[in-house]
mmCIF file of C-alpha atoms and ligand atoms in Angstrom:
data_model
loop_
_atom_site.group_PDB
_atom_site.id
_atom_site.type_symbol
_atom_site.label_atom_id
_atom_site.label_comp_id
_atom_site.label_asym_id
_atom_site.label_seq_id
_atom_site.Cartn_x
_atom_site.Cartn_y
_atom_site.Cartn_z
ATOM 1 C CA UNK A 1 0.202 -0.531 0.151
ATOM 2 C CA UNK A 2 0.945 3.428 -0.638
ATOM 3 C CA UNK A 3 0.163 6.368 1.170
ATOM 4 C CA UNK A 4 0.362 10.182 0.019
ATOM 5 C CA UNK A 5 0.006 13.755 1.691
ATOM 6 C CA UNK A 6 -2.071 16.624 0.823
ATOM 7 C CA UNK A 7 -2.145 19.910 1.629
ATOM 8 C CA UNK A 8 -4.400 23.034 0.921
ATOM 9 C CA UNK A 9 -5.164 26.290 1.942
ATOM 10 C CA UNK A 10 -8.105 28.471 1.463
ATOM 11 C CA UNK A 11 -8.967 32.796 2.108
ATOM 12 C CA UNK A 12 -12.086 34.365 1.585
ATOM 13 C CA UNK A 13 -13.473 37.824 2.670
ATOM 14 C CA UNK A 14 -15.686 38.561 4.784
ATOM 15 C CA UNK A 15 -18.841 41.414 3.855
ATOM 16 C CA UNK A 16 -22.151 42.424 4.394
ATOM 17 C CA UNK A 17 -24.433 40.733 2.239
ATOM 18 C CA UNK A 18 -23.483 37.268 2.445
ATOM 19 C CA UNK A 19 -24.082 33.882 3.473
ATOM 20 C CA UNK A 20 -20.699 32.564 5.682
ATOM 21 C CA UNK A 21 -20.983 28.773 4.750
ATOM 22 C CA UNK A 22 -17.997 27.188 6.592
ATOM 23 C CA UNK A 23 -17.645 23.110 5.862
ATOM 24 C CA UNK A 24 -21.067 22.863 4.044
ATOM 25 C CA UNK A 25 -22.995 24.458 6.769
ATOM 26 C CA UNK A 26 -24.844 27.657 6.831
ATOM 27 C CA UNK A 27 -24.208 29.644 9.784
ATOM 28 C CA UNK A 28 -25.764 32.361 11.417
ATOM 29 C CA UNK A 29 -23.747 36.119 11.212
ATOM 30 C CA UNK A 30 -23.866 39.750 10.218
ATOM 31 C CA UNK A 31 -21.323 38.807 7.610
ATOM 32 C CA UNK A 32 -20.388 36.135 5.099
ATOM 33 C CA UNK A 33 -18.019 35.191 2.759
ATOM 34 C CA UNK A 34 -16.897 37.031 -1.307
ATOM 35 C CA UNK A 35 -16.633 34.506 -3.658
ATOM 36 C CA UNK A 36 -17.664 33.018 -7.097
ATOM 37 C CA UNK A 37 -18.706 30.069 -5.452
ATOM 38 C CA UNK A 38 -20.067 29.690 -2.491
ATOM 39 C CA UNK A 39 -17.319 30.918 -0.655
ATOM 40 C CA UNK A 40 -16.969 28.371 1.914
ATOM 41 C CA UNK A 41 -13.081 28.429 2.764
ATOM 42 C CA UNK A 42 -13.325 24.932 4.535
ATOM 43 C CA UNK A 43 -14.086 23.119 1.765
ATOM 44 C CA UNK A 44 -11.950 24.165 -0.430
ATOM 45 C CA UNK A 45 -8.598 23.749 1.389
ATOM 46 C CA UNK A 46 -10.031 20.092 1.763
ATOM 47 C CA UNK A 47 -10.154 20.287 -2.443
ATOM 48 C CA UNK A 48 -6.338 21.508 -2.868
ATOM 49 C CA UNK A 49 -5.147 18.896 -0.363
ATOM 50 C CA UNK A 50 -6.916 16.303 -1.949
ATOM 51 C CA UNK A 51 -5.855 17.291 -4.932
ATOM 52 C CA UNK A 52 -2.332 18.311 -4.005
ATOM 53 C CA UNK A 53 -1.935 14.702 -2.180
ATOM 54 C CA UNK A 54 -3.090 13.432 -6.095
ATOM 55 C CA UNK A 55 -1.016 15.702 -7.717
ATOM 56 C CA UNK A 56 -3.909 16.736 -8.939
ATOM 57 C CA UNK A 57 -3.347 20.793 -9.501
ATOM 58 C CA UNK A 58 -5.095 22.462 -7.336
ATOM 59 C CA UNK A 59 -9.639 23.375 -7.269
ATOM 60 C CA UNK A 60 -9.300 26.841 -9.510
ATOM 61 C CA UNK A 61 -7.499 23.740 -12.612
ATOM 62 C CA UNK A 62 -10.941 22.140 -12.372
ATOM 63 C CA UNK A 63 -13.834 24.537 -11.066
ATOM 64 C CA UNK A 64 -12.004 27.817 -12.978
ATOM 65 C CA UNK A 65 -14.309 31.264 -11.140
ATOM 66 C CA UNK A 66 -14.127 32.770 -14.662
ATOM 67 C CA UNK A 67 -16.516 29.747 -15.229
ATOM 68 C CA UNK A 68 -20.209 30.528 -15.220
ATOM 69 C CA UNK A 69 -20.819 26.503 -14.168
ATOM 70 C CA UNK A 70 -19.581 27.488 -10.372
ATOM 71 C CA UNK A 71 -20.766 30.886 -10.225
ATOM 72 C CA UNK A 72 -22.873 30.644 -6.448
ATOM 73 C CA UNK A 73 -22.214 26.508 -6.825
ATOM 74 C CA UNK A 74 -22.585 25.276 -3.200
ATOM 75 C CA UNK A 75 -19.016 24.139 -3.024
ATOM 76 C CA UNK A 76 -20.342 20.639 -1.459
ATOM 77 C CA UNK A 77 -21.060 20.172 -5.479
ATOM 78 C CA UNK A 78 -16.843 20.911 -5.889
ATOM 79 C CA UNK A 79 -15.823 18.595 -3.589
ATOM 80 C CA UNK A 80 -18.128 15.558 -4.085
ATOM 81 C CA UNK A 81 -16.593 16.224 -7.552
ATOM 82 C CA UNK A 82 -12.909 16.174 -6.231
ATOM 83 C CA UNK A 83 -13.557 12.529 -4.723
ATOM 84 C CA UNK A 84 -14.031 11.656 -7.499
ATOM 85 C CA UNK A 85 -11.019 12.964 -8.992
ATOM 86 C CA UNK A 86 -9.466 11.274 -6.218
ATOM 87 C CA UNK A 87 -11.383 7.842 -6.580
ATOM 88 C CA UNK A 88 -10.498 7.850 -11.045
ATOM 89 C CA UNK A 89 -7.306 7.905 -9.956
ATOM 90 C CA UNK A 90 -7.586 4.374 -7.220
ATOM 91 C CA UNK A 91 -6.968 6.637 -3.721
ATOM 92 C CA UNK A 92 -9.616 6.576 -1.129
ATOM 93 C CA UNK A 93 -9.133 8.602 1.383
ATOM 94 C CA UNK A 94 -7.489 7.773 4.865
ATOM 95 C CA UNK A 95 -8.310 10.866 6.569
ATOM 96 C CA UNK A 96 -9.273 14.619 6.609
ATOM 97 C CA UNK A 97 -7.291 17.050 9.525
ATOM 98 C CA UNK A 98 -8.012 21.356 9.166
ATOM 99 C CA UNK A 99 -8.243 24.423 11.248
ATOM 100 C CA UNK A 100 -9.752 27.233 10.855
ATOM 101 C CA UNK A 101 -8.661 31.115 11.524
ATOM 102 C CA UNK A 102 -11.921 33.531 11.755
ATOM 103 C CA UNK A 103 -12.448 35.844 14.373
ATOM 104 C CA UNK A 104 -15.840 35.516 15.407
ATOM 105 C CA UNK A 105 -18.547 33.947 15.388
ATOM 106 C CA UNK A 106 -17.822 31.212 17.245
ATOM 107 C CA UNK A 107 -17.218 27.965 15.692
ATOM 108 C CA UNK A 108 -17.373 25.211 17.856
ATOM 109 C CA UNK A 109 -21.320 24.753 17.999
ATOM 110 C CA UNK A 110 -21.078 24.044 14.786
ATOM 111 C CA UNK A 111 -18.040 21.272 14.105
ATOM 112 C CA UNK A 112 -19.810 18.337 14.330
ATOM 113 C CA UNK A 113 -22.329 19.173 11.809
ATOM 114 C CA UNK A 114 -19.712 20.105 9.820
ATOM 115 C CA UNK A 115 -18.054 16.892 10.979
ATOM 116 C CA UNK A 116 -20.625 15.021 9.604
ATOM 117 C CA UNK A 117 -21.186 16.733 6.097
ATOM 118 C CA UNK A 118 -17.802 16.921 4.585
ATOM 119 C CA UNK A 119 -17.425 12.569 5.756
ATOM 120 C CA UNK A 120 -20.405 11.961 4.385
ATOM 121 C CA UNK A 121 -19.733 13.768 1.043
ATOM 122 C CA UNK A 122 -16.361 12.387 1.383
ATOM 123 C CA UNK A 123 -17.706 8.968 2.344
ATOM 124 C CA UNK A 124 -14.868 8.111 5.365
ATOM 125 C CA UNK A 125 -16.086 8.089 9.062
ATOM 126 C CA UNK A 126 -17.383 11.568 11.333
ATOM 127 C CA UNK A 127 -13.514 10.899 13.459
ATOM 128 C CA UNK A 128 -11.527 10.781 10.162
ATOM 129 C CA UNK A 129 -12.717 14.371 9.926
ATOM 130 C CA UNK A 130 -11.365 16.991 11.837
ATOM 131 C CA UNK A 131 -11.993 20.066 11.967
ATOM 132 C CA UNK A 132 -10.130 22.697 14.758
ATOM 133 C CA UNK A 133 -10.943 26.347 15.131
ATOM 134 C CA UNK A 134 -9.016 29.664 16.256
ATOM 135 C CA UNK A 135 -8.785 32.868 16.023
ATOM 136 C CA UNK A 136 -5.575 35.395 15.502
ATOM 137 C CA UNK A 137 -6.297 37.542 19.183
ATOM 138 C CA UNK A 138 -7.486 39.924 16.967
ATOM 139 C CA UNK A 139 -4.129 40.580 15.075
ATOM 140 C CA UNK A 140 -3.978 41.230 10.689
ATOM 141 C CA UNK A 141 -7.027 40.902 8.779
ATOM 142 C CA UNK A 142 -8.479 37.510 10.668
ATOM 143 C CA UNK A 143 -8.382 39.655 14.035
ATOM 144 C CA UNK A 144 -10.536 42.698 12.773
ATOM 145 C CA UNK A 145 -13.049 40.546 10.326
ATOM 146 C CA UNK A 146 -11.863 40.822 7.729
ATOM 147 C CA UNK A 147 -12.016 37.614 6.076
ATOM 148 C CA UNK A 148 -11.095 34.190 7.053
ATOM 149 C CA UNK A 149 -8.455 31.262 6.277
ATOM 150 C CA UNK A 150 -8.367 27.372 5.605
ATOM 151 C CA UNK A 151 -5.498 24.758 6.455
ATOM 152 C CA UNK A 152 -6.093 21.492 5.661
ATOM 153 C CA UNK A 153 -4.189 18.208 5.201
ATOM 154 C CA UNK A 154 -5.069 14.864 4.192
ATOM 155 C CA UNK A 155 -3.856 11.362 3.860
ATOM 156 C CA UNK A 156 -4.688 9.064 0.486
ATOM 157 C CA UNK A 157 -4.093 5.424 0.687
ATOM 158 C CA UNK A 158 -3.199 3.095 -2.724
HETATM 159 ZN ZN1 ZN B 201 -12.524 29.783 -1.678
#
């Protein structure tokens, strides 16, 4: 059996008048993430980690933000399609670990929902999907609530 590790990171601005989707879960907040799709920072980071592990480029290559097809698209669909690319290469997912970085709102109440949603799409156990959250202690663009960041690592086996 061979193993491949992958890493992904994603950033989005937080703006008024947008929904806040994180990890496939709609989170009530006065700001949402700006982007071409639904701007789900966590699912995008996981997509990039999966693609990275399989050496298949990045999310922008497969789902370009210039394409009308992906305008306001649900990122769960992007994750599903990414998963299919991974399967096509003969890989299966061992586990996902991730960290969200944002100042507000508090993410803890939504983490189990995120884990369940992501695990379902990736067809792995809920305990194979770790989602953690941290702030930047009020520092920088995250601390000023101008944006949010997600980091993800995955392990694939073949
Ligand atoms: Zn993104």
